[in-house]
Coordinates of C-alpha atoms in Angstrom, one line a residue:
Chain A
X23 CA 41.0 11.2 12.1
X24 CA 41.4 14.7 13.3
X25 CA 37.7 15.3 13.7
X26 CA 37.2 12.2 15.9
X27 CA 40.3 13.0 17.9
X28 CA 39.2 16.6 18.5
X29 CA 35.7 15.4 19.4
X30 CA 37.2 12.9 21.9
X31 CA 39.2 15.7 23.5
X32 CA 36.2 18.1 23.7
X33 CA 34.2 15.3 25.3
X34 CA 36.9 14.7 27.8
X35 CA 36.8 18.3 28.9
X36 CA 33.1 18.5 28.8
X37 CA 32.6 15.5 31.1
X38 CA 35.1 17.2 33.5
X39 CA 36.9 13.8 33.5
X40 CA 40.2 15.8 33.5
X41 CA 39.5 16.7 37.2
X42 CA 39.7 13.0 38.2
X43 CA 43.2 12.8 36.7
X44 CA 44.2 16.1 38.3
X45 CA 43.0 15.0 41.8
X46 CA 44.7 11.5 41.5
X47 CA 47.9 13.1 40.3
X48 CA 47.8 15.7 43.1
X49 CA 47.4 13.0 45.7
X50 CA 50.4 11.1 44.2
X51 CA 52.5 14.2 44.2
X52 CA 51.7 15.1 47.8
X53 CA 52.6 11.5 48.8
X54 CA 55.9 11.8 47.0
X55 CA 56.7 15.2 48.6
X56 CA 55.9 13.9 52.0
X57 CA 57.8 10.7 51.5
X58 CA 60.9 12.8 50.9
X59 CA 60.6 14.0 54.5
X60 CA 60.2 10.6 56.1
X61 CA 62.9 10.0 58.7
X62 CA 63.2 7.0 60.9
X63 CA 64.1 7.4 64.6
X64 CA 67.1 5.2 65.1
X65 CA 67.8 6.2 68.7
X66 CA 66.6 2.8 70.0
X67 CA 69.3 0.9 68.2
X68 CA 72.0 3.2 69.3
X69 CA 72.5 5.2 66.2
X70 CA 72.2 9.0 65.7
X71 CA 68.9 10.7 66.0
X72 CA 67.3 9.9 62.6
X73 CA 68.1 8.7 59.1
X74 CA 66.5 9.0 55.7
X75 CA 65.5 6.1 53.5
X76 CA 68.5 6.5 51.2
X77 CA 70.8 6.3 54.2
X78 CA 69.5 2.8 54.9
X79 CA 70.6 1.6 51.4
X80 CA 67.0 1.6 50.2
X81 CA 66.8 1.3 46.4
X82 CA 64.9 4.5 45.7
X83 CA 65.0 4.1 41.9
X84 CA 63.3 0.7 42.2
X85 CA 60.9 1.9 44.9
X86 CA 59.9 4.9 42.7
X87 CA 59.3 2.6 39.7
X88 CA 57.1 0.3 41.8
X89 CA 55.2 3.3 43.0
X90 CA 54.7 4.5 39.4
X91 CA 53.7 1.0 38.4
X92 CA 50.9 1.0 41.1
X93 CA 50.0 4.5 40.0
X94 CA 49.7 3.5 36.4
X95 CA 47.7 0.4 37.3
X96 CA 45.2 2.4 39.3
X97 CA 45.0 5.1 36.6
X98 CA 44.3 2.5 33.9
X99 CA 41.6 0.9 36.1
X100 CA 39.9 4.3 36.6
X101 CA 40.3 5.2 32.9
X102 CA 38.7 1.9 31.8
X103 CA 35.7 2.7 34.0
X104 CA 35.6 6.3 32.7
X105 CA 35.7 5.4 29.1
X106 CA 33.3 2.4 29.3
X107 CA 30.4 4.8 28.4
X108 CA 31.9 6.4 25.3
X109 CA 30.6 3.8 22.8
X110 CA 27.1 3.3 24.3
X111 CA 26.8 7.1 24.5
X112 CA 27.9 7.5 20.9
X113 CA 25.2 5.1 19.6
X114 CA 22.2 5.9 21.8
X115 CA 18.8 6.2 20.0
X116 CA 18.7 9.5 18.1
X117 CA 22.5 9.9 18.0
X118 CA 23.4 6.8 16.1
X119 CA 21.7 8.1 13.0
X120 CA 23.9 11.2 13.1
X121 CA 27.1 9.1 12.8
X122 CA 25.8 6.3 10.6
X123 CA 24.2 8.5 8.0
X124 CA 27.5 10.1 7.2
X125 CA 29.7 8.9 4.3
X126 CA 32.1 7.0 6.4
X127 CA 32.2 3.3 6.6
X128 CA 31.3 1.7 9.9
X129 CA 34.6 0.0 10.1
X130 CA 36.5 3.2 9.7
X131 CA 34.3 5.0 12.1
X132 CA 34.8 2.5 15.0
X133 CA 38.5 2.1 14.4
X134 CA 39.1 5.8 14.2
X135 CA 37.1 6.3 17.4
X136 CA 39.1 3.5 19.1
X137 CA 42.4 5.1 18.1
X138 CA 41.2 8.5 19.2
X139 CA 40.2 7.3 22.6
X140 CA 43.4 5.3 23.0
X141 CA 45.5 8.3 22.0
X142 CA 43.7 10.8 24.2
X143 CA 43.2 8.8 27.3
X144 CA 46.4 6.8 26.9
X145 CA 48.4 10.1 26.7
X146 CA 46.6 11.3 29.8
X147 CA 47.5 8.2 31.7
X148 CA 51.1 8.2 30.5
X149 CA 51.7 11.9 30.9
X150 CA 50.3 12.1 34.4
X151 CA 52.4 9.1 35.4
X152 CA 55.5 10.7 33.9
X153 CA 54.8 13.9 35.7
X154 CA 54.7 12.0 39.0
X155 CA 57.8 10.1 38.1
X156 CA 59.8 13.3 37.2
X157 CA 58.7 14.8 40.5
X158 CA 59.9 11.7 42.3
X159 CA 63.2 11.9 40.5
X160 CA 63.6 15.6 41.5
X161 CA 62.9 14.7 45.1
X162 CA 64.7 11.4 45.4
X163 CA 66.9 11.1 42.3
X164 CA 67.6 7.8 40.6
X165 CA 66.3 8.0 37.0
X166 CA 65.8 4.6 35.3
X167 CA 65.0 4.0 31.6
X168 CA 62.7 1.2 32.8
X169 CA 60.1 3.9 33.1
X170 CA 59.6 3.6 29.3
X171 CA 59.0 -0.2 29.6
X172 CA 56.5 0.6 32.3
X173 CA 54.8 3.1 30.0
X174 CA 54.7 0.7 27.1
X175 CA 53.1 -2.0 29.2
X176 CA 50.6 0.5 30.7
X177 CA 49.6 1.6 27.2
X178 CA 49.3 -2.1 26.2
X179 CA 47.1 -2.8 29.2
X180 CA 44.8 0.0 28.4
X181 CA 44.7 -1.1 24.7
X182 CA 43.5 -4.5 25.8
X183 CA 40.9 -3.2 28.2
X184 CA 39.7 -0.6 25.7
X185 CA 39.2 -3.3 23.0
X186 CA 37.1 -5.3 25.5
X187 CA 35.2 -2.2 26.5
X188 CA 34.4 -1.3 22.9
X189 CA 33.1 -4.8 22.1
X190 CA 30.8 -4.8 25.1
X191 CA 29.8 -1.2 24.5
X192 CA 28.7 -2.0 21.0
X193 CA 27.1 -5.3 22.1
X194 CA 25.0 -4.0 25.0
X195 CA 24.7 -0.4 24.1
X196 CA 24.7 0.5 27.8
X197 CA 27.5 1.7 30.1
X198 CA 26.3 -0.5 33.0
X199 CA 26.3 -3.6 30.8
X200 CA 29.8 -2.7 29.6
X201 CA 31.2 -2.2 33.1
X202 CA 29.7 -5.3 34.5
X203 CA 31.0 -7.4 31.5
X204 CA 34.5 -5.9 32.0
X205 CA 34.3 -6.8 35.7
X206 CA 33.3 -10.4 34.8
X207 CA 36.2 -10.7 32.3
X208 CA 38.6 -9.4 34.9
X209 CA 37.3 -11.8 37.6
X210 CA 37.5 -14.8 35.2
X211 CA 41.1 -14.0 34.1
X212 CA 42.0 -13.5 37.8
X213 CA 40.6 -17.0 38.7
X214 CA 42.2 -18.6 35.7
X215 CA 45.5 -17.0 36.5
X216 CA 45.4 -18.3 40.1
X217 CA 44.6 -21.7 38.7
X218 CA 47.4 -21.7 36.2
X219 CA 50.1 -20.2 38.4
X220 CA 49.3 -21.9 41.7
X221 CA 50.1 -25.6 41.5
X222 CA 48.5 -26.4 44.9
X223 CA 45.1 -25.0 43.6
X224 CA 45.6 -26.8 40.2
X225 CA 46.3 -30.0 42.2
X226 CA 42.8 -29.8 43.7
X227 CA 41.3 -30.5 40.3
X228 CA 41.3 -34.2 39.4
X229 CA 39.3 -34.5 36.3
X230 CA 41.4 -34.3 33.2
X231 CA 38.6 -32.8 31.1
X232 CA 38.2 -30.0 33.6
X233 CA 41.9 -29.4 33.5
X234 CA 41.8 -29.3 29.8
X235 CA 38.9 -26.9 29.7
X236 CA 40.6 -24.6 32.3
X237 CA 43.9 -24.7 30.4
X238 CA 42.2 -23.8 27.2
X239 CA 40.3 -21.0 28.8
X240 CA 43.5 -19.7 30.3
X241 CA 45.1 -19.6 26.8
X242 CA 42.1 -18.0 25.2
X243 CA 41.3 -15.4 27.8
X244 CA 43.1 -12.1 28.0
X245 CA 45.7 -12.4 30.7
X246 CA 45.6 -8.7 31.8
X247 CA 46.9 -9.3 35.3
X248 CA 49.8 -11.4 34.2
X249 CA 50.4 -8.9 31.4
X250 CA 51.1 -6.2 34.0
X251 CA 53.2 -8.6 36.1
X252 CA 55.4 -9.2 33.0
X253 CA 55.9 -5.5 32.8
X254 CA 56.8 -5.3 36.5
X255 CA 59.2 -8.2 36.1
X256 CA 61.0 -6.6 33.2
X257 CA 61.2 -3.3 35.2
X258 CA 62.8 -5.2 38.1
X259 CA 65.4 -6.7 35.8
X260 CA 63.9 -10.1 35.5
X261 CA 63.5 -11.4 32.0
X262 CA 60.6 -13.9 31.8
X263 CA 61.2 -17.3 30.1
X264 CA 58.8 -16.5 27.3
X265 CA 56.4 -13.8 26.3
X266 CA 53.4 -15.9 25.6
X267 CA 51.2 -14.0 28.0
X268 CA 52.1 -10.7 26.3
X269 CA 51.6 -11.9 22.7
X270 CA 48.5 -13.9 23.4
X271 CA 46.8 -11.1 25.3
X272 CA 47.6 -8.5 22.6
X273 CA 46.3 -11.0 20.0
X274 CA 43.1 -11.4 22.0
X275 CA 42.7 -7.6 22.0
X276 CA 43.2 -7.4 18.2
X277 CA 40.8 -10.3 17.7
X278 CA 38.0 -8.7 19.9
X279 CA 38.6 -5.5 18.0
X280 CA 38.0 -7.3 14.8
X281 CA 35.0 -8.9 16.3
X282 CA 33.6 -5.5 17.3
X283 CA 34.0 -4.1 13.8
X284 CA 32.3 -7.2 12.3
X285 CA 29.5 -7.0 14.7
X286 CA 29.1 -3.3 14.3
X287 CA 28.9 -3.6 10.5
X288 CA 25.9 -5.9 10.8
X289 CA 24.1 -4.1 13.6
X290 CA 20.8 -2.4 12.8
X291 CA 20.0 0.8 14.6
Chain B
X2 CA 19.1 9.0 -13.1
X3 CA 16.8 8.8 -10.1
X4 CA 18.1 10.1 -6.9
X5 CA 16.3 7.3 -5.0
X6 CA 15.0 4.0 -6.3
X7 CA 13.3 1.7 -4.0
X8 CA 12.0 -1.6 -5.5
X9 CA 9.9 -4.1 -3.5
X10 CA 11.6 -3.4 -0.2
X11 CA 10.6 -5.4 2.8
X12 CA 11.8 -4.9 6.3
X13 CA 11.1 -7.3 9.1
X14 CA 12.0 -6.6 12.7
X15 CA 12.6 -9.4 15.2
X16 CA 10.6 -9.4 18.4
X17 CA 11.5 -11.2 21.6
X18 CA 9.0 -13.9 20.7
X19 CA 9.6 -14.3 17.0
X20 CA 12.3 -13.7 14.4
X21 CA 10.9 -11.3 11.8
X22 CA 7.8 -10.9 13.8
X23 CA 7.1 -7.2 12.9
X24 CA 6.7 -6.1 9.3
X25 CA 7.8 -2.5 9.1
X26 CA 7.8 -2.3 5.3
X27 CA 6.0 -4.6 2.9
X28 CA 7.0 -4.5 -0.8
X29 CA 7.5 -0.7 -1.0
X30 CA 8.5 0.7 -4.4
X31 CA 9.0 4.3 -5.2
X32 CA 11.3 6.6 -7.1
X33 CA 12.5 10.1 -6.2
X34 CA 13.6 12.3 -9.1
X35 CA 16.2 15.0 -9.1
X36 CA 15.1 18.5 -8.1
X37 CA 11.9 17.6 -6.5
X38 CA 10.5 17.7 -3.0
X39 CA 9.1 14.2 -2.3
X40 CA 6.8 14.0 0.7
X41 CA 6.4 10.8 2.7
X42 CA 3.2 10.6 4.7
X43 CA 1.6 8.0 6.8
X44 CA 0.2 7.3 10.3
X45 CA 2.6 6.5 13.2
X46 CA 4.2 3.1 12.6
X47 CA 3.6 3.1 8.9
X48 CA 7.3 2.6 8.2
X49 CA 8.4 6.1 7.1
X50 CA 11.4 6.4 9.3
X51 CA 12.4 2.8 8.6
X52 CA 12.5 3.6 4.9
X53 CA 14.7 6.7 5.7
X54 CA 17.0 4.5 7.8
X55 CA 17.3 1.8 5.1
X56 CA 18.2 4.4 2.4
X57 CA 20.8 6.0 4.7
X58 CA 22.5 2.7 5.7
X59 CA 21.4 2.9 9.3
X60 CA 19.5 -0.3 9.1
X61 CA 19.5 -3.1 6.5
X62 CA 16.5 -4.1 4.4
X63 CA 15.3 -7.6 4.6
X64 CA 14.4 -8.2 0.9
X65 CA 14.2 -6.0 -2.2
X66 CA 16.5 -3.3 -3.6
X67 CA 17.3 0.3 -2.7
X68 CA 19.6 2.7 -4.4
X69 CA 20.7 6.2 -3.5
X70 CA 22.4 7.9 -6.5
X71 CA 22.6 4.5 -8.1
X72 CA 24.5 3.0 -5.2
X73 CA 23.3 0.6 -2.6
X74 CA 23.0 2.1 0.9
X75 CA 25.7 -0.3 2.2
X76 CA 28.2 1.8 0.2
X77 CA 29.2 4.9 2.2
X78 CA 29.9 6.7 -1.1
X79 CA 26.1 6.7 -1.7
X80 CA 25.9 9.2 1.1
X81 CA 28.7 11.6 -0.1
X82 CA 26.2 14.1 -1.4
X83 CA 23.4 13.4 1.1
X84 CA 22.3 15.3 4.2
X85 CA 20.0 14.0 7.0
X86 CA 18.0 15.6 9.7
X87 CA 16.8 12.7 11.9
X88 CA 13.6 12.8 13.9
X89 CA 14.1 13.1 17.7
X90 CA 17.8 13.6 17.2
X91 CA 20.3 13.8 20.0
X92 CA 23.4 15.4 18.7
X93 CA 26.6 15.0 20.8
X94 CA 25.8 17.4 23.6
X95 CA 29.4 18.2 24.5
X96 CA 29.7 20.1 21.3
X97 CA 28.8 23.7 20.5
X98 CA 26.7 24.6 17.5
X99 CA 29.9 25.5 15.6
X100 CA 31.6 22.3 16.9
X101 CA 28.7 20.2 15.7
X102 CA 28.8 21.7 12.2
X103 CA 32.6 21.3 12.0
X104 CA 32.3 17.7 13.2
X105 CA 29.5 17.0 10.7
X106 CA 31.7 18.5 7.9
X107 CA 34.6 16.3 8.9
X108 CA 32.4 13.2 8.9
X109 CA 31.0 14.2 5.5
X110 CA 34.4 14.6 3.9
X111 CA 34.2 18.4 3.4
X112 CA 37.7 19.7 2.5
X113 CA 39.4 21.3 5.5
X114 CA 39.9 24.6 3.7
X115 CA 36.1 24.9 3.1
X116 CA 34.9 24.0 6.6
X117 CA 35.0 27.4 8.2
X118 CA 33.3 29.2 5.3
X119 CA 30.6 26.6 5.1
X120 CA 30.0 26.7 8.9
X121 CA 29.5 30.4 8.8
X122 CA 27.2 30.2 5.8
X123 CA 25.0 27.4 7.3
X124 CA 24.7 29.3 10.6
X125 CA 23.5 32.3 8.7
X126 CA 21.0 30.4 6.6
X127 CA 19.3 28.9 9.7
X128 CA 19.7 32.2 11.6
X129 CA 21.9 30.7 14.3
X130 CA 25.0 32.8 14.0
X131 CA 24.4 34.4 17.4
X132 CA 24.2 31.0 19.1
X133 CA 27.0 29.1 17.4
X134 CA 29.3 29.3 20.3
X135 CA 26.7 27.9 22.8
X136 CA 26.7 24.3 23.9
X137 CA 24.0 22.2 22.2
X138 CA 22.7 21.0 25.5
X139 CA 21.6 24.5 26.2
X140 CA 19.6 24.8 23.0
X141 CA 15.8 24.9 22.8
X142 CA 13.9 22.4 20.6
X143 CA 13.6 25.0 17.8
X144 CA 17.3 25.9 18.0
X145 CA 18.1 22.2 17.8
X146 CA 16.0 21.8 14.7
X147 CA 17.7 24.7 13.1
X148 CA 21.2 23.5 13.9
X149 CA 20.1 20.0 12.8
X150 CA 19.1 21.4 9.4
X151 CA 22.4 23.3 9.2
X152 CA 24.4 20.1 9.8
X153 CA 22.3 18.3 7.2
X154 CA 23.3 20.9 4.6
X155 CA 27.0 21.3 5.6
X156 CA 28.3 19.2 2.8
X157 CA 26.3 21.0 0.1
X158 CA 24.2 17.8 -0.5
X159 CA 22.3 17.0 -3.7
X160 CA 19.7 15.2 -1.6
X161 CA 18.4 16.0 1.9
X162 CA 16.4 13.7 4.0
X163 CA 14.3 15.7 6.5
X164 CA 12.4 13.7 9.1
X165 CA 9.9 16.0 10.8
X166 CA 12.0 19.1 10.2
X167 CA 9.5 21.6 11.8
X168 CA 8.9 19.5 14.9
X169 CA 9.0 21.9 17.9
X170 CA 9.7 25.0 15.7
X171 CA 7.6 28.1 16.2
X172 CA 5.4 29.4 13.3
X173 CA 8.0 31.9 12.1
X174 CA 10.7 29.2 12.2
X175 CA 8.4 26.9 10.3
X176 CA 8.0 29.4 7.6
X177 CA 11.8 30.0 7.4
X178 CA 12.4 26.2 7.2
X179 CA 9.8 26.0 4.4
X180 CA 11.6 28.8 2.6
X181 CA 14.9 27.1 3.0
X182 CA 13.4 23.9 1.5
X183 CA 12.0 25.7 -1.5
X184 CA 15.3 27.5 -2.1
X185 CA 17.2 24.2 -1.9
X186 CA 14.7 22.6 -4.4
X187 CA 15.1 25.7 -6.7
X188 CA 18.9 25.1 -6.6
X189 CA 18.2 21.8 -8.3
X190 CA 18.5 19.7 -5.2
X191 CA 16.2 16.9 -4.0
X192 CA 14.4 16.8 -0.7
X193 CA 12.9 13.6 0.8
X194 CA 10.5 14.9 3.4
X195 CA 8.8 13.0 6.1
X196 CA 6.3 15.1 8.0
X197 CA 3.0 14.5 9.8
X198 CA 2.0 18.1 9.0
X199 CA 0.0 17.5 5.9
X200 CA -0.6 21.1 5.2
X201 CA 3.1 21.6 5.3
X202 CA 3.7 18.8 2.8
X203 CA 0.9 20.0 0.6
X204 CA 2.4 23.4 0.2
X205 CA 6.0 22.3 -0.5
X206 CA 6.0 18.8 -2.0
X207 CA 5.9 18.1 -5.7
X208 CA 5.1 14.4 -5.2
X209 CA 3.8 12.5 -2.3
X210 CA 3.6 8.8 -1.2
X211 CA 1.2 7.7 1.6
X212 CA 2.5 4.7 3.5
X213 CA 0.0 2.5 5.2
X214 CA 1.0 -0.5 7.3
X215 CA 4.3 -0.7 5.5
X216 CA 2.8 -0.5 2.0
X217 CA 2.5 2.4 -0.5
X218 CA -1.2 3.2 -0.4
X219 CA -1.1 6.2 -2.7
X220 CA 1.6 7.8 -4.7
X221 CA 1.6 10.7 -7.2
X222 CA 1.8 14.4 -7.5
X223 CA 0.0 16.6 -5.0
X224 CA -2.4 17.5 -7.8
X225 CA -3.1 13.9 -8.5
X226 CA -3.7 13.0 -4.9
X227 CA -5.9 16.0 -4.2
X228 CA -8.0 15.5 -7.4
X229 CA -11.2 13.6 -6.5
X230 CA -11.0 10.6 -8.7
X231 CA -12.3 11.8 -12.1
X232 CA -15.1 13.9 -10.6
X233 CA -15.9 17.2 -12.2
X234 CA -18.1 20.1 -11.2
X235 CA -19.8 21.8 -14.1
X236 CA -21.4 25.2 -13.6
X237 CA -24.1 26.1 -16.2
X238 CA -27.6 27.3 -16.7
X239 CA -29.3 24.0 -17.0
X240 CA -32.8 25.5 -16.7
X241 CA -35.4 22.8 -17.4
X242 CA -33.0 20.7 -19.5
X243 CA -33.0 17.1 -18.5
X244 CA -30.5 14.5 -19.6
X245 CA -28.8 11.3 -18.6
X246 CA -25.3 9.9 -19.1
X247 CA -24.6 6.5 -20.5
X248 CA -22.8 4.1 -18.2
X249 CA -19.8 3.9 -20.6
X250 CA -19.3 7.7 -20.0
X251 CA -19.9 7.9 -16.2
X252 CA -22.7 8.8 -13.8
X253 CA -24.3 11.9 -12.4
X254 CA -23.5 12.4 -8.7
X255 CA -25.6 15.6 -8.1
X256 CA -27.5 18.0 -10.3
X257 CA -29.3 21.3 -9.6
X258 CA -30.4 24.1 -11.9
X259 CA -26.9 25.6 -12.1
X260 CA -24.5 22.8 -11.0
X261 CA -23.7 19.3 -12.1
X262 CA -21.4 16.9 -10.5
X263 CA -20.3 13.9 -12.6
X264 CA -18.0 11.0 -12.1
X265 CA -16.4 9.8 -15.3
X266 CA -15.0 6.5 -16.3
X267 CA -12.2 8.4 -18.1
X268 CA -11.0 12.0 -17.9
X269 CA -11.4 12.4 -21.7
X270 CA -15.1 11.7 -21.4
X271 CA -15.6 15.2 -20.1
X272 CA -15.5 16.3 -23.8
X273 CA -18.6 14.1 -24.5
X274 CA -20.4 15.8 -21.6
X275 CA -19.5 19.3 -22.9
X276 CA -20.5 18.3 -26.5
X277 CA -23.8 17.0 -25.3
X278 CA -24.5 20.2 -23.3
X279 CA -23.7 22.3 -26.3
X280 CA -26.2 20.3 -28.4
X281 CA -28.8 21.0 -25.8
X282 CA -27.9 24.8 -25.9
X283 CA -26.9 24.9 -22.3
X284 CA -24.6 27.9 -21.4
X285 CA -21.5 26.5 -19.7
X286 CA -19.9 28.9 -17.2
X287 CA -17.1 26.6 -15.8
X288 CA -15.8 23.1 -15.8
X289 CA -13.4 22.1 -13.0
X290 CA -12.1 19.0 -11.5
X291 CA -13.1 18.5 -7.9
X292 CA -10.2 19.0 -5.5
X293 CA -9.8 17.7 -2.0
X294 CA -7.0 18.6 0.5
X295 CA -4.1 16.4 1.0
X296 CA -5.4 15.8 4.5
X297 CA -8.7 14.5 3.1
X298 CA -6.7 12.2 0.7
X299 CA -4.6 11.1 3.6
X300 CA -7.7 10.4 5.8
X301 CA -9.3 8.4 3.0
X302 CA -6.1 6.3 2.7
X303 CA -6.1 5.7 6.5
X304 CA -9.8 5.0 6.4
X305 CA -9.2 2.3 3.8
X306 CA -6.6 0.9 6.1
X307 CA -9.2 0.6 8.9
X308 CA -11.7 -0.9 6.6
X309 CA -9.1 -3.3 5.3
X310 CA -8.2 -4.3 8.9

């Protein structure tokens, strides 16, 4: 495990990916610092010269969590794109032999690599978000333990996307194919989510068979968008009726990971 | 126990048009013994690298059986004491030379406490100590081959698969790699060598197999393959002596006043020739089997392929 973990870290620095995170974090920090100085001119409504956000009864703790949620969402999206090439790059012609000829089972190799990438990039996402959050608290105040819920859902979201990315990476063996496939999965789950949650749109479909197919697809497909929404709902204090979306999406990720290992074991290089 | 046992192995590759449309290996059988250098020869596309990949579990065989240290290639344990230098390798470029060796040691289950010592030793053996801290992407072809050889030996393997080990290496480097191979063999280890440099194989290999269109065309020791099938050259003072050889002994290929070239039906029949010459009072100076180079043997095998085609 240590070897693959270390290799993933070395690769992270070699690809200079770390700069992407630094720049995004820096932009978020600058935004937070400037937001602390935002004052509204209230002269027009007859009050004193200017007031700050908190003077208006603005829930800064909630605002900060929403900001971090968006930050995490963006960072997860970027990380999925950045890590889409890891598996295709690992098994290109001439390199696959190096890994596959070692006395390590294919299943162990792919699972250990998966955990390494999840740990390294997941830590990067969470730690940068936490850094931004701490900075936000220092400026605005209002710490909330909901940040940990947010972190958990962000890691869960990355876990789901990474399992999808690994599968397509092994299947296509090319970064472009992997990214396009991820995009297609995202688009499909987005459409299915709209269909399932919007009764007006669902009402436009008459045929029962089509409804059944769409419902089945919704249940099968990873509901990554809804998964994040569940996290946001929990953070805002709303407890959803059930956690079907969370469980089924995590199960999907585990299933596709199992599928990746099974496929990889059979693949000839 | 054989290090490698391959029995009637066939490998078919799918094409876009047809499943199993390309036959890479067709009923290959061979055995590689402990402490020998076994050379695998053949023209491009003969199936040499495919055989390597099957034995190392990189690709699956279609039919037949293959064993490495008595275990099937699908069992990762079969590769515990195996090293491999692939042809046209592309090692992870984000690593340094030292990083690659450490990573290879980790993947090969080398105990943590031994890794540093082994890395230093391997760098020294392949004369790369000075360049160990440099990123692999900055290495020349020769340096890549050296570090590739080092990673193949990092786990102190009992059998090393070398696919074109001297490819891109300068003459001095080639000589050094050859010395390393001989030293490994002398340590009682096995080398399975795939090289298109016939002279290189001829000087280091104990036994050789020539693959032709996925089949073993010839197999044997280098001596056997370079001995012209049962032909002998006899140097003697024949003078005016005239004689003939019965068909059940062999036939005369060439004869002059001091040289006779015969092709025998059996190697033991040379004694009949010698006895006959003694009876005729012919002074025998020397009797030697006719040798050809491995290259000539290889070319004959390839020529047979063309004729066969």
